[in-house]
Short mmCIF file of C-alpha atoms and ligand atoms in Angstrom, two decimals:
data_model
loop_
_atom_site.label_atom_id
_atom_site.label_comp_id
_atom_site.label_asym_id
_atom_site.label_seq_id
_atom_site.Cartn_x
_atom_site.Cartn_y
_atom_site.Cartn_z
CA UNK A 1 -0.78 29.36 -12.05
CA UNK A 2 -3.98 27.35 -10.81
CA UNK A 3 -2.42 23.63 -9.75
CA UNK A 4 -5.47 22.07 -10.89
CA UNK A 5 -5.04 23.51 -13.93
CA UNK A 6 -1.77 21.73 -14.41
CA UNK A 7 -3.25 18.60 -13.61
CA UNK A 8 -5.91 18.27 -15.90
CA UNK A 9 -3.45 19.41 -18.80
CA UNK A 10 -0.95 16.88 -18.18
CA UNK A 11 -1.40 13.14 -19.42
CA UNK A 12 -0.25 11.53 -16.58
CA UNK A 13 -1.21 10.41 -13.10
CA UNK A 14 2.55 11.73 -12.06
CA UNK A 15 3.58 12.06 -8.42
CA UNK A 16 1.30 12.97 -5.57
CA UNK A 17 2.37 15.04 -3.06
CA UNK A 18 1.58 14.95 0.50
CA UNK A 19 4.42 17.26 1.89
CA UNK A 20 6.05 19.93 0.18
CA UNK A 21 9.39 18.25 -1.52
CA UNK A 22 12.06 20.11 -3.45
CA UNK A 23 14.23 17.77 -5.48
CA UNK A 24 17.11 20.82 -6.03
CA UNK A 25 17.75 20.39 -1.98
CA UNK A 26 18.18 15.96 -2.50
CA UNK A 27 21.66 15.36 -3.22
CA UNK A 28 21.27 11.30 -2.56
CA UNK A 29 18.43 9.10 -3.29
CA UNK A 30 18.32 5.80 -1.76
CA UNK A 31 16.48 2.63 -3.12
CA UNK A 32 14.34 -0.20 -2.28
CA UNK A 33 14.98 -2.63 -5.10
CA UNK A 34 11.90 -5.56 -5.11
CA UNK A 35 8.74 -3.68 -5.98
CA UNK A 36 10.58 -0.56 -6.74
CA UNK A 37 13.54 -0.54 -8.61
CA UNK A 38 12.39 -3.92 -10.01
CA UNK A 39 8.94 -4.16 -11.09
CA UNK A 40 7.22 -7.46 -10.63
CA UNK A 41 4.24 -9.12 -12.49
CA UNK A 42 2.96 -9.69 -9.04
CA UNK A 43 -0.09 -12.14 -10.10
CA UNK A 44 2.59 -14.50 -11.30
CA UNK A 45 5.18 -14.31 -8.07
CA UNK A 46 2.17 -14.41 -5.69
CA UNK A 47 0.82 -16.94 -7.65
CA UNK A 48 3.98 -18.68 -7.00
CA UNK A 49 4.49 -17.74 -3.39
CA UNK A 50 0.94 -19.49 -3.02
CA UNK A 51 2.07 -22.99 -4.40
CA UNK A 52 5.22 -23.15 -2.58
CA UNK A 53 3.12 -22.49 0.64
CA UNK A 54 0.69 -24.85 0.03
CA UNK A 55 3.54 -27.83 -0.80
CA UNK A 56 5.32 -26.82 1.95
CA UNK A 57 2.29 -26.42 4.31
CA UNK A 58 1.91 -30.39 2.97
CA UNK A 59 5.59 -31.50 3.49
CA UNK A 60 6.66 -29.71 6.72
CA UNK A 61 3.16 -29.03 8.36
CA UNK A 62 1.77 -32.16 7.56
CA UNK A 63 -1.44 -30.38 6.43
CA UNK A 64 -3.81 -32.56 4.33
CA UNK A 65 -3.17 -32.71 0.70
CA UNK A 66 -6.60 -31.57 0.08
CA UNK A 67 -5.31 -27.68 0.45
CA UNK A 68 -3.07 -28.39 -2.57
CA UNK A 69 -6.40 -27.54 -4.45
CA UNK A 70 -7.05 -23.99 -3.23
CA UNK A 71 -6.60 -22.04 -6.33
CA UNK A 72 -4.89 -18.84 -6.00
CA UNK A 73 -6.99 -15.56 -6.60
CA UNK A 74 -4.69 -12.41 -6.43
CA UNK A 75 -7.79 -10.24 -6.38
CA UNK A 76 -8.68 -12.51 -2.97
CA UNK A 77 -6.56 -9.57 -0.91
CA UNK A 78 -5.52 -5.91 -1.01
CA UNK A 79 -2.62 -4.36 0.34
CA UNK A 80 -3.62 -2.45 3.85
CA UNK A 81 -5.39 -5.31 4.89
CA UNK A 82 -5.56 -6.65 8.81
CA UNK A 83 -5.06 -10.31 9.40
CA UNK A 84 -7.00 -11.37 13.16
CA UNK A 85 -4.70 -14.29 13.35
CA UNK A 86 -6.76 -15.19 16.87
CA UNK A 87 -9.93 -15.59 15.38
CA UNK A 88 -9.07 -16.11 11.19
CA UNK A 89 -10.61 -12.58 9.95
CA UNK A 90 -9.04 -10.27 7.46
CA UNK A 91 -10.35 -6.97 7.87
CA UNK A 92 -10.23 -3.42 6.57
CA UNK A 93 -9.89 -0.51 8.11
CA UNK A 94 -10.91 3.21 8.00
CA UNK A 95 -7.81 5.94 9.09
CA UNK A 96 -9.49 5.83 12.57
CA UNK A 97 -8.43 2.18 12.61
CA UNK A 98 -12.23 1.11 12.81
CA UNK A 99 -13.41 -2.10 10.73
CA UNK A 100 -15.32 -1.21 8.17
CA UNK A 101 -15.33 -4.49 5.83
CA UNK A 102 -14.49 -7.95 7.25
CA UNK A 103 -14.39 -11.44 5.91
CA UNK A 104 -14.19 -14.96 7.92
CA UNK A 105 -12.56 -17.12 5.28
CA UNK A 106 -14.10 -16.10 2.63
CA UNK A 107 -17.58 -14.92 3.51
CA UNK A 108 -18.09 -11.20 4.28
CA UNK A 109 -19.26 -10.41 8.15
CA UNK A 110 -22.14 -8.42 8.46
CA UNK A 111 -21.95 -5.45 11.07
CA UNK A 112 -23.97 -7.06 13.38
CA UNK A 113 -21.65 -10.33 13.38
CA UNK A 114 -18.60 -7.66 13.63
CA UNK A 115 -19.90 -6.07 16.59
CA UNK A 116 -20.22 -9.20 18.30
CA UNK A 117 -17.35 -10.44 18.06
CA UNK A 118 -15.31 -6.88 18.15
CA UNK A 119 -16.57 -4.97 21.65
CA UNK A 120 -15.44 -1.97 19.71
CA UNK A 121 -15.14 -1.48 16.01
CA UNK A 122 -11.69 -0.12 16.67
CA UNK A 123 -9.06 -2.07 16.64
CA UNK A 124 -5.69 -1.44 18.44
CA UNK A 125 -3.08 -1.81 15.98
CA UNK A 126 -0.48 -2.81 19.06
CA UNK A 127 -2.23 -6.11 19.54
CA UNK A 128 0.66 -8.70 18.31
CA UNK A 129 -2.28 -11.51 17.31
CA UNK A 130 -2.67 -8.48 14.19
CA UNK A 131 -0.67 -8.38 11.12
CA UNK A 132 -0.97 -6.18 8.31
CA UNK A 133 -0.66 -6.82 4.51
CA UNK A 134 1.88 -3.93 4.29
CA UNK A 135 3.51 -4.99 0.96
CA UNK A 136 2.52 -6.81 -2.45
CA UNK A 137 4.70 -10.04 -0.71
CA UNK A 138 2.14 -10.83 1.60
CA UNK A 139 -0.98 -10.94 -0.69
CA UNK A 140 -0.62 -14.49 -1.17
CA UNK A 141 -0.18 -14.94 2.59
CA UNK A 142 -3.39 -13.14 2.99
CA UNK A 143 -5.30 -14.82 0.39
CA UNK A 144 -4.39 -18.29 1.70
CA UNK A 145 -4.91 -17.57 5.57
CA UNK A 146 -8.71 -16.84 4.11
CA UNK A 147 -8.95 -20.24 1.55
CA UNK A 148 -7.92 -21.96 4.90
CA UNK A 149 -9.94 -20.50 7.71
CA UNK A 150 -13.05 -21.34 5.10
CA UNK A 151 -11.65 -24.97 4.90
CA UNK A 152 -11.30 -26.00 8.71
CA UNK A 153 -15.10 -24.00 9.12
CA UNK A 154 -16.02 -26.98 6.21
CA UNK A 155 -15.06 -28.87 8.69
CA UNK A 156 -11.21 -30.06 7.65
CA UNK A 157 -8.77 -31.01 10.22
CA UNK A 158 -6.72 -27.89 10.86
CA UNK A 159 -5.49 -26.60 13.76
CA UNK A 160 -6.19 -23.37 15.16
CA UNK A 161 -6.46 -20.04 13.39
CA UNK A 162 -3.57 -18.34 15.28
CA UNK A 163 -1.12 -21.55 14.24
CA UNK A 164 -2.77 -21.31 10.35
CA UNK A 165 -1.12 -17.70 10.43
CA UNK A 166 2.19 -18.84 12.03
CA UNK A 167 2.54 -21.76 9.86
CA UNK A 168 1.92 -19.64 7.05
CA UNK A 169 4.25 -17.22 8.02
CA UNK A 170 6.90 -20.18 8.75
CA UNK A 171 6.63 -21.19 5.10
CA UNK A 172 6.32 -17.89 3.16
CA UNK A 173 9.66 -17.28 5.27
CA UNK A 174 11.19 -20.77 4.46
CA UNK A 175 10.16 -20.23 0.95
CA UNK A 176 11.73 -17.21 0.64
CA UNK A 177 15.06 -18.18 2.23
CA UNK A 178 15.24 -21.98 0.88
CA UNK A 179 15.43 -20.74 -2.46
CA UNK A 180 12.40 -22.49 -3.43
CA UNK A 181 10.83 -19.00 -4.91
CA UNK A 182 14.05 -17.50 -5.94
CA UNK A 183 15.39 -20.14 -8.22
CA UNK A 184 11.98 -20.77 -9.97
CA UNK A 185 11.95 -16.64 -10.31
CA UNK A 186 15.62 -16.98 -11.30
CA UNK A 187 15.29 -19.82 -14.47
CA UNK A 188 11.86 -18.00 -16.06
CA UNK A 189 13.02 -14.29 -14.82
CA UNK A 190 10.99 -12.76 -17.58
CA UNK A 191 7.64 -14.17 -16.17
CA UNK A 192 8.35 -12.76 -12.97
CA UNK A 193 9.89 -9.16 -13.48
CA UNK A 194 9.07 -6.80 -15.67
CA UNK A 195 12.01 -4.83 -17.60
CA UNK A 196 11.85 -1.12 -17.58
CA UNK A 197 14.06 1.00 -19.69
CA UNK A 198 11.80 4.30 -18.81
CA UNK A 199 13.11 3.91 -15.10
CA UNK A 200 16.79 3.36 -16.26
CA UNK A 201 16.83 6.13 -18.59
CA UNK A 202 15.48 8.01 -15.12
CA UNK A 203 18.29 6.83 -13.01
CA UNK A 204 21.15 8.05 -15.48
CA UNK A 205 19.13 11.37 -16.19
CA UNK A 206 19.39 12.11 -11.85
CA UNK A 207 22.99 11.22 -12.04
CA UNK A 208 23.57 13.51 -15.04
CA UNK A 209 22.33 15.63 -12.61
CA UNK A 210 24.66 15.65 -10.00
CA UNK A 211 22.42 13.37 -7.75
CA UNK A 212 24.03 9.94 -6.00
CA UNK A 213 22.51 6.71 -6.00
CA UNK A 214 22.02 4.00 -3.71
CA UNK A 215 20.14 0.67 -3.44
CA UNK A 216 19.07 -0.17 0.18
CA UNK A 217 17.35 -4.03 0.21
CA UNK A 218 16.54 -6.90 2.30
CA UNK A 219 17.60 -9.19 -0.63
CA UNK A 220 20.83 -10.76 -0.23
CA UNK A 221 23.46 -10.34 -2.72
CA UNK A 222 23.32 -13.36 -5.29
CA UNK A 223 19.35 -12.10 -5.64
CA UNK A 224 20.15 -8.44 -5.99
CA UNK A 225 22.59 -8.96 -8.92
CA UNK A 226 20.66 -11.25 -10.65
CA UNK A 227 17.85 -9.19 -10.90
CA UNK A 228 19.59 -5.89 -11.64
CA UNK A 229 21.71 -7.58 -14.18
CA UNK A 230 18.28 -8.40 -16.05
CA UNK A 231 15.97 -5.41 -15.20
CA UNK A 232 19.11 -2.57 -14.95
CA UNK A 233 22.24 -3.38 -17.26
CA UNK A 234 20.42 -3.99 -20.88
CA UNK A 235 19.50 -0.33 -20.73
CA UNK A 236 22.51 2.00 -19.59
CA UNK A 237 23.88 3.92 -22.01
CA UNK A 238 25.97 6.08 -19.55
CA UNK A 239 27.59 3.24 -17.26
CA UNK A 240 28.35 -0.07 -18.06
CA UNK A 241 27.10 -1.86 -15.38
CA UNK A 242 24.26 -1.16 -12.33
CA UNK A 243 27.01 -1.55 -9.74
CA UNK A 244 28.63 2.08 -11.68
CA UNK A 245 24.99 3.92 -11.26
CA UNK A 246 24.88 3.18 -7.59
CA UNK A 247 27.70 4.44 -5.56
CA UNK A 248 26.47 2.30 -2.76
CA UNK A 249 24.08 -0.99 -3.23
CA UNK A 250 23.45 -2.12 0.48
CA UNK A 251 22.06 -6.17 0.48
CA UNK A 252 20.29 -7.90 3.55
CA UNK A 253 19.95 -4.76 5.23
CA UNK A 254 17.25 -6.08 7.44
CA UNK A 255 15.16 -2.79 7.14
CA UNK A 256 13.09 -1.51 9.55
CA UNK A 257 16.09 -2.23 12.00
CA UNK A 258 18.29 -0.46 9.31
CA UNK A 259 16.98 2.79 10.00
CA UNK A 260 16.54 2.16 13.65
CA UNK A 261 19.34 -0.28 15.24
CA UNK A 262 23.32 0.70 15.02
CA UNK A 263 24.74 -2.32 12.90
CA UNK A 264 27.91 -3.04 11.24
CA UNK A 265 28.47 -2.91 7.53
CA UNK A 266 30.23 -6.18 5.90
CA UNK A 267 32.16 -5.11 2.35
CA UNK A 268 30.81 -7.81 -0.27
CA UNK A 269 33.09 -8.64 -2.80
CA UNK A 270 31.18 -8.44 -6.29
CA UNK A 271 33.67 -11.33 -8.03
CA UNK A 272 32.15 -14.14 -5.46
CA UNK A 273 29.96 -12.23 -2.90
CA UNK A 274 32.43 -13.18 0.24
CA UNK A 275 32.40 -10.49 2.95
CA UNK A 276 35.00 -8.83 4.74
CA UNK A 277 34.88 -6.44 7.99
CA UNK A 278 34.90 -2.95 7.55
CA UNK A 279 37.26 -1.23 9.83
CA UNK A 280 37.34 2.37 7.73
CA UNK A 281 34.25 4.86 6.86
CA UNK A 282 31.80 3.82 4.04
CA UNK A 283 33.40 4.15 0.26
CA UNK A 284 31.37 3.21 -2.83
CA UNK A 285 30.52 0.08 -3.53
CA UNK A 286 28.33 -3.08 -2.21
CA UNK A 287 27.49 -4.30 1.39
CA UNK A 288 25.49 -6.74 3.95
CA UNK A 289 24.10 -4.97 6.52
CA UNK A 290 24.78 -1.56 8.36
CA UNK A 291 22.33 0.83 9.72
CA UNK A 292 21.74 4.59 8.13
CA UNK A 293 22.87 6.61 11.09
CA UNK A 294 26.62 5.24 10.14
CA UNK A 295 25.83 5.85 6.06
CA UNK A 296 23.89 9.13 6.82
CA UNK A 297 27.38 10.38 9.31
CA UNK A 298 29.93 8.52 7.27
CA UNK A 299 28.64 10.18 4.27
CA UNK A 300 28.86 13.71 6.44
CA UNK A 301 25.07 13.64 4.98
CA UNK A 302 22.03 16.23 6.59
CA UNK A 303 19.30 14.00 6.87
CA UNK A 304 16.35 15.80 5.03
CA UNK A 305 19.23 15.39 1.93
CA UNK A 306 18.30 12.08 1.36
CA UNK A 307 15.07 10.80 -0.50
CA UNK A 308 14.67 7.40 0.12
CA UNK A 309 11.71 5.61 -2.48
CA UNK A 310 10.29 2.17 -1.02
CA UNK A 311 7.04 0.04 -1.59
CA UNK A 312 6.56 -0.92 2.30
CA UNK A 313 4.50 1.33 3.91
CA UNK A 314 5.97 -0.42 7.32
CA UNK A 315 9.19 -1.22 6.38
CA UNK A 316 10.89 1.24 4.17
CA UNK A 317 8.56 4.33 5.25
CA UNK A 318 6.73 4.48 8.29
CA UNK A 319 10.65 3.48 10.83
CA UNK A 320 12.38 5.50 8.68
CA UNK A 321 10.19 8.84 8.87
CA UNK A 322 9.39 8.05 12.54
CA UNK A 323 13.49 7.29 13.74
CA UNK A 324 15.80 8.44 10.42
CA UNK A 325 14.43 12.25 9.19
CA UNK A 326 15.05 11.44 5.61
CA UNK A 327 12.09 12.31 2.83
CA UNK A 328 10.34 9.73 1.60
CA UNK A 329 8.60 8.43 -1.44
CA UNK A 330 6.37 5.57 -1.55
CA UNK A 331 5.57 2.99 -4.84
CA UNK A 332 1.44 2.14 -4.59
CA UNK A 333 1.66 -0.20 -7.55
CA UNK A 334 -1.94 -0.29 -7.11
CA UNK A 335 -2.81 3.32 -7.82
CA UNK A 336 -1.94 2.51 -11.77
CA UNK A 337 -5.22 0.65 -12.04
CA UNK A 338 -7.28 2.73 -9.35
CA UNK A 339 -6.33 6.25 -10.73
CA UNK A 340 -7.84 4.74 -14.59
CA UNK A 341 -10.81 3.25 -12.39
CA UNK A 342 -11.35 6.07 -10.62
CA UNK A 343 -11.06 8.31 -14.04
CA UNK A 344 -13.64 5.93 -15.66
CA UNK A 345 -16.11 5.81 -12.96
CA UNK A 346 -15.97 9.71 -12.41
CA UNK A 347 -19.34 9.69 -14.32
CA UNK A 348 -21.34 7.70 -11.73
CA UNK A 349 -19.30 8.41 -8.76
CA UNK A 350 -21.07 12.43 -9.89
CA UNK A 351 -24.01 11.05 -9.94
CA UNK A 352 -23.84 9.50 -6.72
CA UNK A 353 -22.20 12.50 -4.94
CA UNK A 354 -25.29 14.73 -6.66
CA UNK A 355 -27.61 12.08 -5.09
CA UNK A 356 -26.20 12.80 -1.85
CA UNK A 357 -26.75 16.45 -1.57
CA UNK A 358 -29.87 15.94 -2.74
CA UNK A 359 -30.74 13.32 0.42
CA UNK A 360 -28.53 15.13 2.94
CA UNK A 361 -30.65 17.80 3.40
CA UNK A 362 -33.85 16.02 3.41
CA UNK A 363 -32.20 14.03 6.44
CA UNK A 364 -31.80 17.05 8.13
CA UNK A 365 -35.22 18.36 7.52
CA UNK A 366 -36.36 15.01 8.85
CA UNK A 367 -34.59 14.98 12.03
CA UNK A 368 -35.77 18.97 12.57
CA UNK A 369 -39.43 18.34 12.28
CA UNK A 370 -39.72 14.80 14.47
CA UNK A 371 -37.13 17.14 17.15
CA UNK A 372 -40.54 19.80 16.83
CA UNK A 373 -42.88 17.35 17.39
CA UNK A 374 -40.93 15.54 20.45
CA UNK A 375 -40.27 19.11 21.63
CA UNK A 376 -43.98 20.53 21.40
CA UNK A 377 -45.47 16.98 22.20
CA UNK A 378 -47.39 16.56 18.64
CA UNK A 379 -47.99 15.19 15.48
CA UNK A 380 -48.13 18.11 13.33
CA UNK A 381 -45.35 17.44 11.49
CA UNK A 382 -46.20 14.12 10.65
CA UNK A 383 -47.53 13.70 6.87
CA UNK A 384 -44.49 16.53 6.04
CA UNK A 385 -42.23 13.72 7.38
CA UNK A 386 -44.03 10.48 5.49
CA UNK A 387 -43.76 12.83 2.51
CA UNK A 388 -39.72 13.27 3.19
CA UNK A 389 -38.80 9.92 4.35
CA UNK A 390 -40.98 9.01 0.56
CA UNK A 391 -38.29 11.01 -1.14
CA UNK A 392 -35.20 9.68 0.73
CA UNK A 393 -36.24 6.18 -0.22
CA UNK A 394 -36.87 7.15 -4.16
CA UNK A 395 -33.40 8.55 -3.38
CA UNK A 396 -31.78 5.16 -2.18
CA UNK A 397 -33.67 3.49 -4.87
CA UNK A 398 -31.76 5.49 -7.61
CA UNK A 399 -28.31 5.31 -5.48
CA UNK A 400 -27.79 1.58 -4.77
CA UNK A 401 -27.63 0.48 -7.87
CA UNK A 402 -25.24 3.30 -8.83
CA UNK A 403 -23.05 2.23 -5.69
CA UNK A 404 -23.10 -1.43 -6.82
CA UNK A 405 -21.57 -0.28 -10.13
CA UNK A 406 -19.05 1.75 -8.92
CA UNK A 407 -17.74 -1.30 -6.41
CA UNK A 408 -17.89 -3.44 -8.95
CA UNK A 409 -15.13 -1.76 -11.06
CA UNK A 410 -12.95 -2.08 -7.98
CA UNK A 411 -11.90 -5.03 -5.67
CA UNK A 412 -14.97 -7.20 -5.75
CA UNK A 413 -14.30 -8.32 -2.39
CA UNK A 414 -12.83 -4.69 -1.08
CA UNK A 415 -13.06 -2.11 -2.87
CA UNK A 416 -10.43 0.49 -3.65
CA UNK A 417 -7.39 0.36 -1.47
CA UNK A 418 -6.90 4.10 -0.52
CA UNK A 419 -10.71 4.52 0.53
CA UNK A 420 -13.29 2.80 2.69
CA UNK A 421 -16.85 4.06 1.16
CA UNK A 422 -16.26 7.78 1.68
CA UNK A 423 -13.82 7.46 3.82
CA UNK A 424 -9.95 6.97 3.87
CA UNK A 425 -8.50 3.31 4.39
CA UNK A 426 -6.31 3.33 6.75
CA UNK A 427 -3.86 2.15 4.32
CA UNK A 428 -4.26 5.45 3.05
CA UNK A 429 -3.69 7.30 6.17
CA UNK A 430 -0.28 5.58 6.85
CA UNK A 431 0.78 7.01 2.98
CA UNK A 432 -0.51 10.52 4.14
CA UNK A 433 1.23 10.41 7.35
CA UNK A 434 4.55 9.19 6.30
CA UNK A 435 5.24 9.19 2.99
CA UNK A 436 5.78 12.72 1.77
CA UNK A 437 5.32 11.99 -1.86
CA UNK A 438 4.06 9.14 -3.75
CA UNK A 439 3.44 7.27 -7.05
CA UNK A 440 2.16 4.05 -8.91
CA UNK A 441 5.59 3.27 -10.05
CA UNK A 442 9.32 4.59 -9.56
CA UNK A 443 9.54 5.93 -13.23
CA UNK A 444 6.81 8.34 -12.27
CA UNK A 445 9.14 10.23 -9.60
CA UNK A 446 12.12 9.61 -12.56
CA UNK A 447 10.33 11.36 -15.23
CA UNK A 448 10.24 14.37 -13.57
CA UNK A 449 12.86 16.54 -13.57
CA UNK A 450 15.57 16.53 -10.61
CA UNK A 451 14.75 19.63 -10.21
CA UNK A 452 11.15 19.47 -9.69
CA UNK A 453 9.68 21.39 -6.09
CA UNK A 454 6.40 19.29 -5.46
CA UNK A 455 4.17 21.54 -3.90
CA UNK A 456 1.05 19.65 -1.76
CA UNK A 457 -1.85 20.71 -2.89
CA UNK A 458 -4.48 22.83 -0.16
CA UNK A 459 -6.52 19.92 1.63
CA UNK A 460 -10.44 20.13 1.92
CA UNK A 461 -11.33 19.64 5.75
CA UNK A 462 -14.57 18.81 7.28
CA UNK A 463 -15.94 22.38 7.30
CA UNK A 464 -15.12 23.35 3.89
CA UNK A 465 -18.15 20.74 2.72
CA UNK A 466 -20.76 23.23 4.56
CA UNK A 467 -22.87 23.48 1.73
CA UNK A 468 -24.07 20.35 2.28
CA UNK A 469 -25.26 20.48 5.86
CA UNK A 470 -27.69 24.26 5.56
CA UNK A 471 -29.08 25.70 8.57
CA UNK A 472 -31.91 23.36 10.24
CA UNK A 473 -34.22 26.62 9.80
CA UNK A 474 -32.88 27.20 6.07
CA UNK A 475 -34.60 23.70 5.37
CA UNK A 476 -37.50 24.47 7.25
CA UNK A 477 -38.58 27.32 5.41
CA UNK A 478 -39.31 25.52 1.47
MG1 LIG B 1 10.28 -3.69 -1.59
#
């Protein structure tokens, strides 16, 4: 049966597949719980993640009070995004890591001020003064590091862009483990996460099936059960409690290192959290710590068995496929808007792509004729090309308005977050390299049957657009 077929019958965006994954050979599925098992209203956390910075950036950092105005703007930064900590520009990049949009504070560079200051548009990745926005967490922390480098260019007393980024990062970090952001999400819960009895009814459906649970997160204990107590237990009808649907829920598991570094699990006890040693193999039940190569061998597990489903691209996906062999599934929150966006701008983005074989061609033609007349030293060519490079402007005239449109249904300030103008962000490259399936939200994956093989679809390379790129002669000819 034709795949596309499928697709356009079906009423959802579903699960996109990027390697071939068959569900009948997962007996375990490990996962991530902030951002994937629980759902966040992530305006409203980041919004608070942005005023505990900012008093904290006051109290301990002895910034001026004035930056406890900056307003928080979660459309200010994307996920995928670059942070030049050395000299205060967020950037975005295309899948061959070169910039293709960049902002100092908050005014966009131009490509002439880009090229300046960036000897090549690439950027190597390696460089420690980069950081990347690789989950929803740091969107505040990249929103602020912009409101701030715009401030000290205005001329406030800050210090230097690289210690802006590391005091940020000191006080997301502080805020995170001081409780400051935990206990506000703690006493109004309901602002902050958002319940989901689709993705329950999911989880008991894969254990009806046979399949075992686990919960792998970098959130201690006291957070973990306070959030699956709100956002799991109201909805089980099979199990009485979240700690029953996953055999194993692993706290602080300091992932990547999980998947890469040999640690020792701690057994938690659920009555008061207190820890003991574990001296024995792995048995159900709830931890601090460990590493996967002792769950994947105590478990007498085969790798390529486990699906693990995570939102960070870094963190839960691109370590584990590179050191740990299990499949992976990745939660792009994002794509719930984009995939409606892109559905509702499909009219004009047609448009746009007609425009462009239309102008192609006459490009080409362009380039052929002023080759003839460098090549046979005249100008006979020459009212032929006034009367093409005519029609390529009428061209542009009609397009840039249509482009404008279509950007403005996106990210004002960058767009879509899988694609840079034609291209693929590079965002989007890490998802197609390493995460072998992947959705806007877990009870996507859950709806599906257990037994579901996700095929990838064929992929369109370079050479299968030849129709838009004739023969030089071809165009010579009309
Ligand atoms: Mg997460």
């Amino acid at each position: 049966m034709n795949l596309s077929l499928i697709q356009k019958e079906s009423p959802k965006p579903m699960v996109f597949v990027n390697r071939t994954l068959n569900l009948k050979k997962i007996s375990s599925i490990g996962f991530d719980m902030d951002h994937t098992l629980i759902r966040y209203n992530s305006a409203n956390f980041e919004n608070l993640a942005h005023t505990v910075m900012l008093q904290k950036l006051v109290e301990v950092k002895d910034y001026p009070k004035s930056v406890l105005e900056l307003k928080f703007d979660f459309e200010r930064a994307i996920r995928g995004l670059v942070i030049d900590r050395k000299l205060g520009n967020v950037l975005k990049l295309s899948r061959h890591s070169a910039i293709r949009t960049a902002y100092h504070g908050t005014n966009a560079m131009d490509f002439r001020a880009q090229r300046k200051l960036y000897k090549s548009t690439y950027i190597d990745l390696s460089d420690p003064s980069y950081d990347t926005v690789d989950t929803t967490f740091s969107i505040a922390y990249a929103g602020l590091f912009m409101q701030l480098v715009e401030m000290k260019q205005n001329g406030i007393a800050l210090p230097d862009f690289q210690i802006i980024a590391e005091d940020l990062n000191y006080v997301l970090d502080r805020g995170h483990r001081d409780g400051s952001i935990k206990n506000v999400v703690e006493k109004k819960i309901s602002e902050f996460v958002i319940k989901d009895e689709e993705c329950v009814r999911g989880l008991e459906k894969y254990v009806r099936h046979g399949k075992k649970l686990f919960v792998v997160t970098n959130s201690d204990y006291h957070y973990t059960r306070i959030l699956l107590d709100y956002a799991i237990n109201p909805f089980l009808k099979d199990h009485k409690h979240w700690s029953e649907l996953f055999e194993f829920t692993i706290t602080a598991a300091q992932k990547p290192s999980f998947f890469t570094e040999k640690r020792r699990f701690l057994k938690v006890n659920p009555e008061d959290g207190t820890m003991t040693n574990l001296n024995s193999k792995i048995s159900p039940g709830i931890y601090q710590g460990g590493c996967a190569t002792t769950f994947t061998n105590d478990l007498d597990l085969s790798p390529d068995e486990i699906l693990y489903i995570g939102d960070h691209i870094y963190g839960d996906i691109v370590r584990l496929k590179k050191d740990c062999a299990w499949r992976t599934a990745l939660v792009v929150e994002e794509l719930e808007q984009e995939v409606e966006k892109l559905k509702s701008t499909r009219e004009v983005t047609d448009q746009i792509d007609s425009l462009m074989e239309q102008k192609i061609p006459l490009e080409y033609e362009i380039d052929a004729l002023i080759s003839e007349n460098i090549e046979t030293d005249s100008k006979k060519n020459e009212k032929k090309i006034e009367e093409l490079i005519s029609k390529v402007k009428k061209i542009d005239e009609q397009l840039s308005p249509l482009i404008r449109e279509r950007q403005s249904v996106f990210n004002p300030l960058w767009g879509e977050v899988m694609r840079v103008g034609i291209e693929e962000s590079y965002f989007a490259h890490q998802v197609e390299r390493f995460a072998c399936v992947y959705m806007s939200k877990l009870s996507e994956l859950l709806n599906m049957s257990p037994r579901t093989y996700f095929r990838s679809m064929k992929r369109p390379l370079a050479h299968d657009f030849q129709k838009i790129a004739p023969a030089a002669d071809e165009s010579l000819s009309h």
